[in-house]
mmCIF file of C-alpha atoms in Angstrom:
data_model
loop_
_atom_site.group_PDB
_atom_site.id
_atom_site.type_symbol
_atom_site.label_atom_id
_atom_site.label_comp_id
_atom_site.label_asym_id
_atom_site.label_seq_id
_atom_site.Cartn_x
_atom_site.Cartn_y
_atom_site.Cartn_z
ATOM 1 C CA MET A 184 -8.400 23.635 -19.440
ATOM 2 C CA THR A 185 -7.943 20.144 -20.862
ATOM 3 C CA PRO A 186 -4.757 19.772 -22.938
ATOM 4 C CA PRO A 187 -5.242 18.729 -26.555
ATOM 5 C CA GLN A 188 -4.954 15.076 -27.501
ATOM 6 C CA THR A 189 -1.785 14.371 -29.453
ATOM 7 C CA ALA A 190 -0.432 11.349 -31.215
ATOM 8 C CA SER A 191 1.316 8.875 -28.995
ATOM 9 C CA THR A 192 4.970 8.050 -29.528
ATOM 10 C CA PRO A 193 5.479 4.340 -28.814
ATOM 11 C CA THR A 194 7.877 3.464 -26.028
ATOM 12 C CA SER A 195 10.583 1.010 -27.067
ATOM 13 C CA PRO A 196 11.045 -2.216 -25.030
ATOM 14 C CA ALA A 197 14.351 -0.905 -23.676
ATOM 15 C CA GLU A 198 12.762 2.384 -22.606
ATOM 16 C CA ARG A 199 9.881 0.528 -21.009
ATOM 17 C CA ARG A 200 12.209 -1.695 -18.968
ATOM 18 C CA GLN A 201 14.208 1.336 -17.832
ATOM 19 C CA ALA A 202 11.052 3.231 -16.899
ATOM 20 C CA PHE A 203 9.597 0.325 -14.925
ATOM 21 C CA ARG A 204 12.883 -0.147 -13.053
ATOM 22 C CA LEU A 205 12.987 3.531 -12.114
ATOM 23 C CA LEU A 206 9.408 3.429 -10.840
ATOM 24 C CA PHE A 207 10.250 0.242 -8.946
ATOM 25 C CA LEU A 208 13.120 1.993 -7.131
ATOM 26 C CA CYS A 209 11.003 5.041 -6.294
ATOM 27 C CA LEU A 210 8.137 2.992 -4.881
ATOM 28 C CA MET A 211 10.652 0.923 -2.949
ATOM 29 C CA ALA A 212 11.962 4.123 -1.346
ATOM 30 C CA THR A 213 8.451 5.182 -0.341
ATOM 31 C CA GLY A 214 7.848 1.667 0.966
ATOM 32 C CA ILE A 215 10.918 1.979 3.175
ATOM 33 C CA GLY A 216 9.683 5.285 4.551
ATOM 34 C CA ASN A 217 6.116 4.158 5.091
ATOM 35 C CA ASN A 218 6.682 0.719 6.599
ATOM 36 C CA MET A 219 9.434 1.758 8.995
ATOM 37 C CA LEU A 220 6.668 3.504 10.957
ATOM 38 C CA PHE A 221 5.111 0.175 11.924
ATOM 39 C CA ALA A 222 8.351 -0.715 13.684
ATOM 40 C CA ILE A 223 9.191 2.774 15.026
ATOM 41 C CA LEU A 224 5.843 4.136 16.204
ATOM 42 C CA PRO A 225 4.801 1.568 18.853
ATOM 43 C CA PRO A 226 8.077 1.776 20.829
ATOM 44 C CA LEU A 227 8.202 5.565 20.272
ATOM 45 C CA ALA A 228 4.654 5.922 21.629
ATOM 46 C CA ARG A 229 5.472 3.855 24.696
ATOM 47 C CA GLY A 230 8.654 5.852 25.229
ATOM 48 C CA LEU A 231 6.553 9.039 25.205
ATOM 49 C CA ALA A 232 3.993 7.356 27.504
ATOM 50 C CA VAL A 233 1.227 7.866 24.926
ATOM 51 C CA PRO A 234 -1.707 5.393 24.809
ATOM 52 C CA GLU A 235 -1.747 2.919 21.929
ATOM 53 C CA TYR A 236 -4.907 4.320 20.365
ATOM 54 C CA TRP A 237 -3.016 7.516 19.482
ATOM 55 C CA VAL A 238 -0.835 5.392 17.208
ATOM 56 C CA GLY A 239 -3.965 4.148 15.492
ATOM 57 C CA ALA A 240 -5.166 7.759 15.188
ATOM 58 C CA ILE A 241 -1.983 8.740 13.315
ATOM 59 C CA TYR A 242 -2.541 5.945 10.826
ATOM 60 C CA THR A 243 -6.205 6.859 10.489
ATOM 61 C CA VAL A 244 -5.733 10.596 9.842
ATOM 62 C CA SER A 245 -3.360 9.810 6.998
ATOM 63 C CA ALA A 246 -5.570 7.048 5.661
ATOM 64 C CA VAL A 247 -8.679 9.254 5.439
ATOM 65 C CA LEU A 248 -6.925 11.711 3.149
ATOM 66 C CA PHE A 249 -5.159 8.931 1.259
ATOM 67 C CA MET A 250 -8.476 7.248 0.518
ATOM 68 C CA THR A 251 -10.114 10.551 -0.462
ATOM 69 C CA MET A 252 -7.369 11.853 -2.742
ATOM 70 C CA THR A 253 -5.937 8.837 -4.572
ATOM 71 C CA PRO A 254 -8.957 8.524 -6.917
ATOM 72 C CA VAL A 255 -8.634 12.244 -7.683
ATOM 73 C CA TRP A 256 -4.913 12.002 -8.451
ATOM 74 C CA GLY A 257 -5.525 8.925 -10.605
ATOM 75 C CA ALA A 258 -8.229 10.684 -12.618
ATOM 76 C CA LEU A 259 -6.063 13.789 -12.978
ATOM 77 C CA SER A 260 -3.258 11.631 -14.351
ATOM 78 C CA ASP A 261 -5.656 10.450 -17.064
ATOM 79 C CA ARG A 262 -6.210 14.080 -18.000
ATOM 80 C CA ARG A 263 -2.763 15.614 -17.471
ATOM 81 C CA GLY A 264 -0.310 12.738 -17.812
ATOM 82 C CA ARG A 265 1.334 10.347 -15.356
ATOM 83 C CA LYS A 266 4.795 11.787 -14.817
ATOM 84 C CA PRO A 267 3.911 15.147 -13.158
ATOM 85 C CA PHE A 268 1.861 13.441 -10.467
ATOM 86 C CA ILE A 269 4.474 10.757 -9.782
ATOM 87 C CA VAL A 270 7.029 13.530 -9.123
ATOM 88 C CA PHE A 271 4.576 15.627 -7.106
ATOM 89 C CA GLY A 272 3.706 12.711 -4.828
ATOM 90 C CA LEU A 273 7.345 11.822 -4.207
ATOM 91 C CA CYS A 274 8.171 15.419 -3.251
ATOM 92 C CA ALA A 275 5.212 15.557 -0.857
ATOM 93 C CA PHE A 276 6.305 12.269 0.722
ATOM 94 C CA ALA A 277 9.828 13.622 1.271
ATOM 95 C CA CYS A 278 8.479 16.795 2.932
ATOM 96 C CA SER A 279 6.097 14.867 5.185
ATOM 97 C CA THR A 280 8.939 12.635 6.367
ATOM 98 C CA LEU A 281 11.016 15.691 7.301
ATOM 99 C CA ILE A 282 8.132 17.092 9.361
ATOM 100 C CA PHE A 283 7.680 13.725 11.083
ATOM 101 C CA ALA A 284 11.414 13.658 11.914
ATOM 102 C CA ALA A 285 11.198 17.129 13.454
ATOM 103 C CA ALA A 286 8.172 16.119 15.534
ATOM 104 C CA ALA A 287 9.918 12.979 16.805
ATOM 105 C CA TRP A 288 13.028 14.985 17.726
ATOM 106 C CA ALA A 289 11.003 17.658 19.531
ATOM 107 C CA GLY A 290 9.049 15.062 21.475
ATOM 108 C CA GLU A 291 12.086 13.028 22.514
ATOM 109 C CA SER A 292 14.004 16.188 23.486
ATOM 110 C CA GLY A 293 11.170 17.545 25.601
ATOM 111 C CA TRP A 294 10.689 20.661 23.488
ATOM 112 C CA ILE A 295 6.990 19.886 23.149
ATOM 113 C CA PRO A 296 4.725 17.652 25.284
ATOM 114 C CA PRO A 297 4.078 14.073 24.118
ATOM 115 C CA LEU A 298 0.609 14.833 22.776
ATOM 116 C CA GLY A 299 2.020 17.820 20.897
ATOM 117 C CA ALA A 300 4.548 15.530 19.247
ATOM 118 C CA ILE A 301 1.773 13.104 18.321
ATOM 119 C CA PHE A 302 -0.293 15.893 16.753
ATOM 120 C CA ALA A 303 2.728 17.074 14.758
ATOM 121 C CA MET A 304 3.326 13.516 13.547
ATOM 122 C CA ALA A 305 -0.329 13.297 12.549
ATOM 123 C CA LEU A 306 0.100 16.558 10.596
ATOM 124 C CA ALA A 307 3.049 15.066 8.756
ATOM 125 C CA ARG A 308 1.074 11.971 7.864
ATOM 126 C CA THR A 309 -1.790 14.212 6.725
ATOM 127 C CA LEU A 310 0.562 15.790 4.191
ATOM 128 C CA PHE A 311 1.505 12.340 2.970
ATOM 129 C CA GLY A 312 -2.100 11.145 2.775
ATOM 130 C CA GLY A 313 -3.372 14.207 0.929
ATOM 131 C CA LEU A 314 -0.497 14.948 -1.453
ATOM 132 C CA GLY A 315 1.963 12.057 -1.331
ATOM 133 C CA SER A 316 -0.858 9.770 -2.435
ATOM 134 C CA ALA A 317 -0.451 11.053 -6.011
ATOM 135 C CA THR A 318 2.466 8.724 -6.739
ATOM 136 C CA ASN A 319 0.963 5.246 -6.505
ATOM 137 C CA PRO A 320 -2.094 5.533 -8.791
ATOM 138 C CA SER A 321 -0.113 7.496 -11.371
ATOM 139 C CA ALA A 322 2.662 4.900 -11.389
ATOM 140 C CA GLN A 323 0.169 2.023 -11.685
ATOM 141 C CA ALA A 324 -1.579 3.765 -14.580
ATOM 142 C CA TYR A 325 1.803 4.381 -16.237
ATOM 143 C CA VAL A 326 2.458 0.632 -16.214
ATOM 144 C CA ALA A 327 -1.088 -0.187 -17.362
ATOM 145 C CA ASP A 328 -0.656 2.182 -20.320
ATOM 146 C CA ARG A 329 2.264 0.089 -21.523
ATOM 147 C CA THR A 330 1.047 -3.480 -20.987
ATOM 148 C CA SER A 331 -1.551 -5.702 -22.637
ATOM 149 C CA PRO A 332 -4.367 -7.219 -20.540
ATOM 150 C CA GLY A 333 -2.694 -10.622 -20.674
ATOM 151 C CA GLU A 334 0.522 -9.372 -19.069
ATOM 152 C CA ARG A 335 -0.880 -6.621 -16.869
ATOM 153 C CA THR A 336 -1.494 -8.560 -13.655
ATOM 154 C CA GLU A 337 2.105 -9.774 -13.625
ATOM 155 C CA ALA A 338 3.477 -6.319 -14.513
ATOM 156 C CA LEU A 339 1.466 -4.597 -11.786
ATOM 157 C CA ALA A 340 2.510 -7.307 -9.324
ATOM 158 C CA GLY A 341 6.124 -6.476 -10.100
ATOM 159 C CA LEU A 342 5.502 -2.779 -9.517
ATOM 160 C CA THR A 343 3.628 -3.223 -6.246
ATOM 161 C CA ALA A 344 6.350 -5.619 -5.091
ATOM 162 C CA ALA A 345 8.597 -2.559 -4.916
ATOM 163 C CA PHE A 346 6.556 -1.273 -2.011
ATOM 164 C CA GLY A 347 6.852 -4.723 -0.433
ATOM 165 C CA LEU A 348 10.613 -4.691 -0.856
ATOM 166 C CA GLY A 349 10.624 -1.348 0.900
ATOM 167 C CA ALA A 350 8.617 -3.013 3.640
ATOM 168 C CA VAL A 351 11.461 -5.514 4.088
ATOM 169 C CA ILE A 352 14.185 -2.893 4.105
ATOM 170 C CA GLY A 353 12.341 -0.277 6.182
ATOM 171 C CA PRO A 354 11.856 -2.182 9.465
ATOM 172 C CA THR A 355 15.296 -3.791 9.086
ATOM 173 C CA LEU A 356 16.985 -0.426 8.611
ATOM 174 C CA ALA A 357 14.954 0.981 11.483
ATOM 175 C CA ALA A 358 16.079 -1.781 13.819
ATOM 176 C CA THR A 359 19.717 -1.271 12.759
ATOM 177 C CA LEU A 360 20.120 2.480 12.350
ATOM 178 C CA VAL A 361 17.748 3.929 14.943
ATOM 179 C CA GLU A 362 20.058 2.649 17.681
ATOM 180 C CA LEU A 363 23.011 4.342 15.951
ATOM 181 C CA VAL A 364 21.636 7.687 14.763
ATOM 182 C CA GLY A 365 18.198 7.991 16.359
ATOM 183 C CA VAL A 366 14.733 8.239 14.853
ATOM 184 C CA PRO A 367 14.975 11.858 13.534
ATOM 185 C CA ILE A 368 18.252 11.430 11.626
ATOM 186 C CA PHE A 369 17.079 8.111 10.202
ATOM 187 C CA MET A 370 13.927 9.755 8.841
ATOM 188 C CA VAL A 371 15.931 12.621 7.323
ATOM 189 C CA ILE A 372 17.936 10.004 5.427
ATOM 190 C CA ILE A 373 14.720 8.446 4.120
ATOM 191 C CA SER A 374 13.432 11.863 3.055
ATOM 192 C CA ALA A 375 16.604 12.561 1.079
ATOM 193 C CA MET A 376 16.340 9.185 -0.635
ATOM 194 C CA VAL A 377 12.748 9.801 -1.770
ATOM 195 C CA ALA A 378 13.607 13.331 -2.951
ATOM 196 C CA SER A 379 16.418 11.849 -5.063
ATOM 197 C CA GLY A 380 13.861 9.519 -6.624
ATOM 198 C CA ALA A 381 11.644 12.481 -7.547
ATOM 199 C CA PHE A 382 14.594 14.181 -9.234
ATOM 200 C CA ALA A 383 15.419 11.012 -11.184
ATOM 201 C CA VAL A 384 11.827 10.560 -12.374
ATOM 202 C CA TRP A 385 11.600 14.170 -13.538
ATOM 203 C CA TYR A 386 14.720 13.873 -15.689
ATOM 204 C CA ARG A 387 14.771 10.192 -16.668
ATOM 205 C CA LEU A 388 11.223 8.831 -16.985
ATOM 206 C CA PRO A 389 9.892 8.896 -20.571
ATOM 207 C CA GLU A 390 6.330 10.209 -20.761
ATOM 208 C CA GLN A 391 5.070 9.421 -24.244
ATOM 209 C CA SER A 392 1.416 8.509 -23.677
ATOM 210 C CA PRO A 393 -0.727 11.591 -24.377
ATOM 211 C CA PRO A 394 -3.299 12.808 -21.847
ATOM 212 C CA LYS A 395 -6.884 11.830 -22.621
ATOM 213 C CA LEU A 396 -9.604 14.284 -23.619
ATOM 214 C CA GLN A 397 -12.254 13.949 -20.896
ATOM 215 C CA SER A 398 -15.185 15.987 -19.672
ATOM 216 C CA ARG A 399 -16.086 14.075 -16.506
ATOM 217 C CA PRO A 400 -15.679 15.969 -13.205
ATOM 218 C CA ILE A 401 -12.559 15.563 -11.083
ATOM 219 C CA ASN A 402 -13.766 15.313 -7.485
ATOM 220 C CA PRO A 403 -13.814 12.548 -4.872
ATOM 221 C CA PHE A 404 -17.573 11.993 -5.117
ATOM 222 C CA ALA A 405 -17.472 11.370 -8.859
ATOM 223 C CA GLN A 406 -14.500 9.061 -8.513
ATOM 224 C CA PHE A 407 -16.002 7.024 -5.676
ATOM 225 C CA ALA A 408 -19.230 6.720 -7.668
ATOM 226 C CA PHE A 409 -17.119 5.034 -10.338
ATOM 227 C CA GLY A 410 -16.387 2.321 -7.783
ATOM 228 C CA ALA A 411 -20.018 1.200 -8.107
ATOM 229 C CA ASP A 412 -19.468 0.425 -11.798
ATOM 230 C CA PRO A 413 -20.360 -3.293 -12.065
ATOM 231 C CA ARG A 414 -17.152 -3.967 -14.029
ATOM 232 C CA ILE A 415 -14.931 -3.102 -11.069
ATOM 233 C CA PHE A 416 -17.189 -3.174 -7.995
ATOM 234 C CA PRO A 417 -16.320 -6.743 -6.887
ATOM 235 C CA PHE A 418 -12.585 -6.011 -7.169
ATOM 236 C CA VAL A 419 -12.896 -2.774 -5.194
ATOM 237 C CA ALA A 420 -15.021 -4.471 -2.512
ATOM 238 C CA TYR A 421 -12.528 -7.327 -2.230
ATOM 239 C CA GLY A 422 -9.656 -4.853 -2.007
ATOM 240 C CA CYS A 423 -11.302 -2.879 0.785
ATOM 241 C CA VAL A 424 -11.763 -5.962 2.964
ATOM 242 C CA ALA A 425 -8.305 -7.330 2.131
ATOM 243 C CA TRP A 426 -6.659 -4.052 3.153
ATOM 244 C CA VAL A 427 -8.638 -3.920 6.416
ATOM 245 C CA VAL A 428 -7.308 -7.370 7.255
ATOM 246 C CA GLN A 429 -3.742 -6.459 6.279
ATOM 247 C CA SER A 430 -3.706 -3.155 8.187
ATOM 248 C CA LEU A 431 -5.179 -4.847 11.244
ATOM 249 C CA SER A 432 -2.331 -7.340 11.316
ATOM 250 C CA LEU A 433 0.315 -4.668 10.664
ATOM 251 C CA SER A 434 -0.874 -2.293 13.368
ATOM 252 C CA THR A 435 -1.260 -4.925 16.096
ATOM 253 C CA LEU A 436 1.778 -7.097 15.390
ATOM 254 C CA ALA A 437 4.383 -5.091 17.322
ATOM 255 C CA PHE A 438 2.118 -4.806 20.366
ATOM 256 C CA PHE A 439 1.241 -8.518 20.131
ATOM 257 C CA VAL A 440 4.928 -9.467 20.028
ATOM 258 C CA MET A 441 5.798 -7.216 22.983
ATOM 259 C CA ASP A 442 2.890 -8.407 25.106
ATOM 260 C CA SER A 443 3.115 -12.105 24.229
ATOM 261 C CA LEU A 444 6.854 -12.231 24.951
ATOM 262 C CA GLN A 445 6.793 -9.569 27.726
ATOM 263 C CA LEU A 446 9.416 -7.370 26.030
ATOM 264 C CA ASP A 447 10.419 -3.767 26.687
ATOM 265 C CA GLU A 448 10.408 -1.072 23.983
ATOM 266 C CA ALA A 449 13.939 -1.685 22.679
ATOM 267 C CA ALA A 450 13.554 -5.459 22.473
ATOM 268 C CA GLY A 451 10.075 -5.025 21.027
ATOM 269 C CA LEU A 452 11.479 -2.877 18.218
ATOM 270 C CA GLN A 453 14.057 -5.533 17.354
ATOM 271 C CA MET A 454 11.727 -8.530 17.457
ATOM 272 C CA SER A 455 8.797 -6.869 15.684
ATOM 273 C CA SER A 456 11.127 -5.506 12.992
ATOM 274 C CA ILE A 457 12.327 -9.029 12.261
ATOM 275 C CA ALA A 458 8.746 -10.268 11.985
ATOM 276 C CA LEU A 459 7.710 -7.351 9.747
ATOM 277 C CA ALA A 460 10.716 -7.874 7.487
ATOM 278 C CA ALA A 461 10.019 -11.604 7.212
ATOM 279 C CA GLY A 462 6.411 -10.925 6.258
ATOM 280 C CA ALA A 463 7.403 -8.332 3.673
ATOM 281 C CA GLY A 464 9.902 -10.784 2.219
ATOM 282 C CA ALA A 465 7.127 -13.347 1.831
ATOM 283 C CA LEU A 466 5.004 -10.738 0.054
ATOM 284 C CA ILE A 467 7.849 -10.079 -2.400
ATOM 285 C CA VAL A 468 8.276 -13.785 -3.101
ATOM 286 C CA ALA A 469 4.565 -13.999 -3.863
ATOM 287 C CA GLN A 470 4.655 -11.086 -6.296
ATOM 288 C CA LEU A 471 8.031 -11.532 -7.994
ATOM 289 C CA VAL A 472 8.401 -15.323 -7.984
ATOM 290 C CA VAL A 473 5.113 -17.140 -7.469
ATOM 291 C CA ILE A 474 2.818 -14.983 -9.619
ATOM 292 C CA PRO A 475 5.070 -15.064 -12.731
ATOM 293 C CA ALA A 476 5.424 -18.840 -12.284
ATOM 294 C CA LEU A 477 1.684 -19.448 -11.892
ATOM 295 C CA HIS A 478 0.411 -17.288 -14.774
ATOM 296 C CA ALA A 479 -2.877 -17.401 -12.882
ATOM 297 C CA SER A 480 -5.983 -15.296 -13.449
ATOM 298 C CA PRO A 481 -7.001 -12.576 -10.960
ATOM 299 C CA ARG A 482 -9.748 -14.854 -9.634
ATOM 300 C CA ILE A 483 -7.302 -17.645 -8.779
ATOM 301 C CA LEU A 484 -4.863 -15.228 -7.117
ATOM 302 C CA MET A 485 -7.644 -13.649 -5.074
ATOM 303 C CA SER A 486 -9.009 -17.031 -3.984
ATOM 304 C CA LEU A 487 -5.589 -18.389 -3.037
ATOM 305 C CA GLY A 488 -4.801 -15.206 -1.154
ATOM 306 C CA ALA A 489 -7.989 -15.355 0.886
ATOM 307 C CA GLY A 490 -7.580 -19.044 1.738
ATOM 308 C CA ILE A 491 -3.958 -18.702 2.851
ATOM 309 C CA THR A 492 -4.886 -15.626 4.893
ATOM 310 C CA MET A 493 -7.387 -17.737 6.836
ATOM 311 C CA ALA A 494 -4.659 -20.290 7.541
ATOM 312 C CA GLY A 495 -2.286 -17.546 8.714
ATOM 313 C CA PHE A 496 -4.700 -16.059 11.218
ATOM 314 C CA ALA A 497 -5.688 -19.490 12.476
ATOM 315 C CA LEU A 498 -2.009 -20.114 13.232
ATOM 316 C CA MET A 499 -1.624 -16.665 14.837
ATOM 317 C CA ILE A 500 -4.461 -17.487 17.252
ATOM 318 C CA VAL A 501 -2.833 -20.706 18.464
ATOM 319 C CA ALA A 502 0.854 -19.681 18.054
ATOM 320 C CA PRO A 503 2.729 -20.936 21.122
ATOM 321 C CA ASN A 504 5.870 -18.788 20.733
ATOM 322 C CA TYR A 505 7.726 -16.165 18.686
ATOM 323 C CA ALA A 506 8.490 -18.597 15.873
ATOM 324 C CA GLY A 507 4.796 -19.387 15.539
ATOM 325 C CA ILE A 508 3.898 -15.687 15.420
ATOM 326 C CA VAL A 509 6.477 -15.020 12.707
ATOM 327 C CA THR A 510 5.358 -18.031 10.671
ATOM 328 C CA ALA A 511 1.736 -16.901 10.889
ATOM 329 C CA TYR A 512 2.641 -13.389 9.773
ATOM 330 C CA ILE A 513 4.678 -14.775 6.862
ATOM 331 C CA LEU A 514 1.607 -16.695 5.672
ATOM 332 C CA ILE A 515 -0.612 -13.604 6.023
ATOM 333 C CA SER A 516 1.822 -11.423 4.083
ATOM 334 C CA PHE A 517 2.429 -14.017 1.359
ATOM 335 C CA ALA A 518 -1.325 -14.329 0.914
ATOM 336 C CA PHE A 519 -1.759 -10.585 0.668
ATOM 337 C CA GLY A 520 0.840 -10.455 -2.105
ATOM 338 C CA LEU A 521 -1.298 -12.836 -4.153
ATOM 339 C CA ALA A 522 -4.585 -11.135 -3.250
ATOM 340 C CA ARG A 523 -3.452 -7.577 -3.939
ATOM 341 C CA SER A 524 -2.010 -8.426 -7.337
ATOM 342 C CA GLY A 525 -5.241 -10.247 -8.171
ATOM 343 C CA PHE A 526 -7.701 -7.465 -7.421
ATOM 344 C CA VAL A 527 -5.487 -4.667 -8.806
ATOM 345 C CA GLY A 528 -4.831 -6.562 -12.045
ATOM 346 C CA GLY A 529 -8.432 -7.694 -12.400
ATOM 347 C CA ALA A 530 -9.827 -4.168 -12.018
ATOM 348 C CA SER A 531 -7.332 -2.810 -14.559
ATOM 349 C CA ILE A 532 -8.213 -5.491 -17.117
ATOM 350 C CA ALA A 533 -11.941 -4.820 -16.671
ATOM 351 C CA VAL A 534 -11.860 -1.174 -17.860
ATOM 352 C CA GLU A 535 -10.881 0.787 -20.985
ATOM 353 C CA PRO A 536 -7.460 2.422 -21.578
ATOM 354 C CA GLU A 537 -8.768 5.936 -20.882
ATOM 355 C CA GLU A 538 -10.003 4.768 -17.456
ATOM 356 C CA GLN A 539 -6.728 3.333 -16.172
ATOM 357 C CA GLY A 540 -5.899 6.298 -13.932
ATOM 358 C CA ARG A 541 -9.367 6.291 -12.393
ATOM 359 C CA VAL A 542 -9.319 2.587 -11.612
ATOM 360 C CA ALA A 543 -5.738 2.768 -10.300
ATOM 361 C CA GLY A 544 -6.831 5.550 -7.967
ATOM 362 C CA LEU A 545 -9.738 3.492 -6.669
ATOM 363 C CA THR A 546 -7.767 0.297 -6.108
ATOM 364 C CA THR A 547 -5.083 2.351 -4.354
ATOM 365 C CA ALA A 548 -7.753 4.057 -2.237
ATOM 366 C CA THR A 549 -8.754 0.672 -0.835
ATOM 367 C CA ALA A 550 -5.523 0.838 1.164
ATOM 368 C CA GLY A 551 -6.692 4.122 2.667
ATOM 369 C CA LEU A 552 -9.984 2.608 3.766
ATOM 370 C CA GLY A 553 -8.077 -0.331 5.205
ATOM 371 C CA PHE A 554 -5.900 1.965 7.292
ATOM 372 C CA ILE A 555 -8.916 3.937 8.484
ATOM 373 C CA LEU A 556 -10.704 0.891 9.855
ATOM 374 C CA GLY A 557 -7.921 -1.615 10.510
ATOM 375 C CA PRO A 558 -5.608 0.167 12.987
ATOM 376 C CA VAL A 559 -8.283 1.894 15.074
ATOM 377 C CA GLY A 560 -10.617 -1.082 15.087
ATOM 378 C CA GLY A 561 -7.829 -3.591 15.561
ATOM 379 C CA LEU A 562 -6.156 -1.716 18.421
ATOM 380 C CA PHE A 563 -9.514 -1.028 20.096
ATOM 381 C CA MET A 564 -10.369 -4.725 20.029
ATOM 382 C CA TYR A 565 -6.823 -5.583 21.109
ATOM 383 C CA ASN A 566 -6.973 -3.382 24.218
ATOM 384 C CA GLN A 567 -10.638 -3.619 25.156
ATOM 385 C CA LEU A 568 -11.751 -7.092 24.106
ATOM 386 C CA GLY A 569 -8.600 -9.216 24.216
ATOM 387 C CA HIS A 570 -5.364 -9.658 22.311
ATOM 388 C CA LEU A 571 -6.726 -12.438 20.075
ATOM 389 C CA VAL A 572 -10.074 -10.869 19.153
ATOM 390 C CA PRO A 573 -8.700 -8.897 16.148
ATOM 391 C CA TYR A 574 -7.391 -12.130 14.659
ATOM 392 C CA TYR A 575 -10.733 -13.907 14.994
ATOM 393 C CA VAL A 576 -12.361 -10.989 13.169
ATOM 394 C CA ALA A 577 -9.679 -11.080 10.470
ATOM 395 C CA PHE A 578 -10.276 -14.804 9.928
ATOM 396 C CA VAL A 579 -13.993 -14.171 9.317
ATOM 397 C CA LEU A 580 -13.265 -11.291 6.929
ATOM 398 C CA ALA A 581 -10.840 -13.456 4.958
ATOM 399 C CA ALA A 582 -13.557 -16.107 4.605
ATOM 400 C CA ILE A 583 -15.879 -13.453 3.160
ATOM 401 C CA THR A 584 -13.285 -12.440 0.558
ATOM 402 C CA LEU A 585 -12.779 -16.084 -0.413
ATOM 403 C CA ALA A 586 -16.495 -16.462 -1.132
ATOM 404 C CA LEU A 587 -16.551 -13.195 -3.083
ATOM 405 C CA ALA A 588 -13.542 -14.130 -5.232
ATOM 406 C CA TRP A 589 -14.787 -17.594 -6.065
ATOM 407 C CA PHE A 590 -18.491 -16.971 -6.679
ATOM 408 C CA HIS A 591 -18.964 -13.392 -7.928
ATOM 409 C CA PRO A 592 -19.841 -13.396 -11.654
ATOM 410 C CA GLY A 593 -17.931 -10.176 -12.327
ATOM 411 C CA ILE A 594 -14.696 -11.735 -11.116
ATOM 412 C CA ARG A 595 -15.413 -14.953 -13.003
ATOM 413 C CA ARG A 596 -15.922 -12.922 -16.194
ATOM 414 C CA VAL A 597 -12.457 -11.341 -15.981
ATOM 415 C CA ALA A 598 -11.008 -14.781 -15.203
ATOM 416 C CA ASN A 599 -12.460 -16.069 -18.469
ATOM 417 C CA ILE A 600 -10.922 -13.195 -20.431
ATOM 418 C CA VAL A 601 -7.476 -13.992 -19.081
ATOM 419 C CA GLU A 602 -7.636 -17.765 -19.167
ATOM 420 C CA VAL A 603 -9.450 -18.363 -22.464
ATOM 421 C CA LYS A 604 -8.239 -15.476 -24.600
ATOM 422 C CA PRO A 605 -4.803 -14.417 -23.341
ATOM 423 C CA GLU A 606 -2.809 -11.842 -25.261
ATOM 424 C CA PRO A 607 0.814 -12.620 -26.158
#
């Protein structure tokens, strides 16, 4: 039964700053837990003598449920409020990380065969994809509720930068602590950190925007149909392709570093972690420094992101050494910081206040689609067609997004709203 609509109690500027900081810290913790896998899984898979495509399968299983459920959680947050679903998603993430830690321990100890460990890890990521996916769209909608269209792109960039900061810390911590305490204990620590964030949100986050009275159905089909709405379709399409490109680079980077430099698992973990951390740092600079300085429209951010992505993959293809690989990945990650903030902010500006949860769920779901297609497709091309083939494909996809961002009338229309009639 839909809760009754009540009068909204305005959030003071001080409360808003405190709330945004708390959400930033929680998303940073989930970013640490999620992105450490890109450094841990490839060496772990090789240590268990498991083929690389099983790593892609783990990403894909999680991504299918993530893509399916994030629009549902976003729409439910419109109807029931943001805070309950932020807490629910954080708790699910903490539980999934504990299950993953147990699977890694059992596999390394020989308690279960390697494929059994992989299936248990996939189960853990399924829990994250299906239930842990409630946090991101609800948090994005929480921020959108409290910002004007003129400031929303920058505010959402700041929030999503939290996940990027976690992407810096996660691989770095993995490279440092896994050698000291092992993969299972490290993941238990991450789980405890995310659970602490859920507790803090439940007791400290002010929830003063009332739920919206709505009669539309809450199911994945209805929510995905909303993606065809001409107001948001070009942003959702751009986001899908951008996430495919980003996930392709993430999932192949560690293998590319190990194979290009002929490194073993331990050295591969160290060197790929450095590259991943450098790329995540570039993403943070894009979102926390460059975007506030530019005050650019979503269209400009999306166009810049696509163009710089093309330059990054061109450099990756011709990179002569480790420094070249890292530089290329820094460019790709910096570009994605601009692009993601552009399409997320543009889609939010294009819809009404009562649709913010729905659109946040859809733009978040683009990441799920990216991690369905990117890792499996990228690793298949990497192993079957050649190590550079995924990067040629990514270059072409980035060129497509550049054309979409620059020429699509729906994106140009939102650009005009921001550039000609900004709100204070």
